[in-house]
Amino acid sequence: MDSVPFSCCNPGSPHPCIQHHLTNNSAHYDYDHRTEELNVWTCGCRQALFSYYSGLMNTISALVITTIILESADMAGLKYLSTALETMADPENPESESEGWLLEKSVKETFSDIFIKMKSLIKPNQVGEGEETQQAT
């Protein structure tokens, strides 16, 4: 067996991948398989590709999480600024005092309101027995 699948090629290599006739020196120009560093993974293809793409995904996920955290902080700051500007006593005077908040109610009340709204969206519109008789008459 003198060939490997293309998935065994090292994507980080600057040279084109030699995947056919690996041990045939006459098949490639200026090539000696005993002295040249081959452009294929030295360990198994599956393990090499898994480690390569795992590192890539770790980097991407770190960037995504960082972006989510920064966007959340930005959104919280804008919400605080918006409520502070709405409650200004004297909008013409930038030095006047105002109160800003992130939640209109306590955390528990806010989450219970959100939960009730979500339940009403998920729950289908059902008509009770008493309502059917009233509508029929």
Coordinates of C-alpha atoms in Angstrom, one line a residue:
M1 CA 0.0 0.0 0.0
D2 CA 1.7 3.1 -1.2
S3 CA -1.1 5.7 -1.0
V4 CA -3.1 7.4 1.7
P5 CA -6.5 9.2 1.6
F6 CA -6.5 12.9 1.2
S7 CA -7.9 13.3 4.8
C8 CA -4.4 12.1 6.0
C9 CA -2.8 15.2 4.6
N10 CA -1.6 17.8 7.0
P11 CA -3.5 21.0 6.3
G12 CA -0.8 23.1 8.1
S13 CA 1.9 22.0 5.7
P14 CA 3.2 24.6 3.3
H15 CA 3.9 22.0 0.6
P16 CA 1.3 20.2 -1.6
C17 CA 0.3 16.8 -0.1
I18 CA 1.9 13.8 -1.7
Q19 CA -0.6 11.1 -1.1
H20 CA 0.1 8.6 -3.9
H21 CA 3.3 6.7 -4.5
L22 CA 4.8 7.8 -1.1
T23 CA 7.8 5.5 -1.3
N24 CA 8.5 5.8 -5.0
N25 CA 11.2 8.5 -5.3
S26 CA 11.1 8.5 -9.1
A27 CA 7.3 9.4 -9.2
H28 CA 8.0 12.9 -7.7
Y29 CA 10.5 15.6 -8.7
D30 CA 13.3 16.1 -6.2
Y31 CA 11.8 13.9 -3.6
D32 CA 13.3 11.3 -1.3
H33 CA 10.8 9.7 1.1
R34 CA 13.6 8.7 3.6
T35 CA 15.0 12.3 4.0
E36 CA 11.9 14.5 3.2
E37 CA 9.4 15.3 5.9
L38 CA 6.1 13.9 4.4
N39 CA 3.0 16.1 4.4
V40 CA 0.9 13.4 6.0
W41 CA 0.2 12.9 9.6
T42 CA 2.6 10.7 11.4
C43 CA 0.0 9.4 13.8
G44 CA -3.4 8.0 12.7
C45 CA -5.6 10.1 10.4
R46 CA -8.6 10.0 12.7
Q47 CA -6.6 11.0 15.8
A48 CA -4.7 13.7 14.0
L49 CA -7.8 15.3 12.4
F50 CA -9.7 15.0 15.7
S51 CA -7.0 16.9 17.6
Y52 CA -6.6 19.5 14.8
Y53 CA -10.3 20.3 14.6
S54 CA -10.8 20.1 18.4
G55 CA -8.2 22.8 18.8
L56 CA -9.9 24.8 16.1
M57 CA -13.3 24.4 17.8
N58 CA -11.9 25.3 21.2
T59 CA -10.6 28.6 19.8
I60 CA -13.9 29.4 18.0
S61 CA -16.0 28.5 21.1
A62 CA -13.8 30.8 23.3
L63 CA -14.4 33.6 20.8
V64 CA -18.1 33.0 20.7
I65 CA -18.4 32.9 24.5
T66 CA -16.3 36.1 24.8
T67 CA -18.6 37.8 22.3
I68 CA -21.7 36.7 24.1
I69 CA -20.4 38.1 27.4
L70 CA -19.4 41.4 25.9
E71 CA -22.8 41.7 24.1
S72 CA -24.6 40.9 27.3
A73 CA -22.6 43.6 29.2
D74 CA -23.3 46.1 26.4
M75 CA -27.0 45.3 26.5
A76 CA -27.2 45.7 30.3
G77 CA -25.4 49.0 30.1
L78 CA -27.8 50.3 27.4
K79 CA -30.8 49.2 29.4
Y80 CA -29.5 51.0 32.5
L81 CA -28.8 54.1 30.4
S82 CA -32.2 54.0 28.7
T83 CA -34.1 53.8 32.0
A84 CA -32.0 56.5 33.6
L85 CA -32.7 58.8 30.7
E86 CA -36.5 58.1 30.9
T87 CA -36.6 59.0 34.6
M88 CA -34.7 62.3 34.4
A89 CA -36.4 65.0 36.4
D90 CA -35.1 67.8 34.1
P91 CA -34.2 66.5 30.6
E92 CA -32.6 69.8 29.6
N93 CA -30.1 69.7 32.5
P94 CA -27.5 66.9 32.0
E95 CA -26.4 67.3 35.6
S96 CA -29.8 66.4 37.0
E97 CA -30.3 63.2 39.0
S98 CA -32.2 60.2 37.8
E99 CA -32.7 56.6 38.7
G100 CA -31.8 53.8 36.4
W101 CA -32.5 50.0 36.7
L102 CA -32.1 46.8 34.8
L103 CA -35.3 45.1 36.0
E104 CA -38.5 46.9 36.8
K105 CA -39.4 44.3 39.5
S106 CA -37.3 42.0 41.7
V107 CA -35.5 39.0 40.0
K108 CA -38.1 36.5 41.4
E109 CA -41.1 38.5 40.1
T110 CA -39.4 39.1 36.7
F111 CA -38.7 35.4 36.2
S112 CA -42.2 34.4 37.4
D113 CA -43.8 36.9 34.9
I114 CA -41.6 35.5 32.1
F115 CA -42.6 31.9 33.1
I116 CA -46.3 32.8 33.1
K117 CA -45.9 34.4 29.6
M118 CA -44.1 31.4 28.3
K119 CA -46.8 29.1 29.7
S120 CA -49.5 31.1 28.0
L121 CA -47.7 30.9 24.7
I122 CA -47.1 27.2 24.9
K123 CA -50.5 26.3 26.2
P124 CA -53.0 26.0 23.3
N125 CA -56.2 28.0 23.4
Q126 CA -58.6 25.7 25.1
V127 CA -62.3 26.5 25.7
G128 CA -63.7 25.4 29.0
E129 CA -67.1 23.7 29.4
G130 CA -68.8 26.7 30.9
E131 CA -67.7 29.0 28.1
E132 CA -69.1 26.6 25.4
T133 CA -72.6 26.8 26.9
Q134 CA -72.6 30.5 27.2
Q135 CA -71.5 31.0 23.6
A136 CA -74.1 28.6 22.3
T137 CA -77.0 30.6 23.9

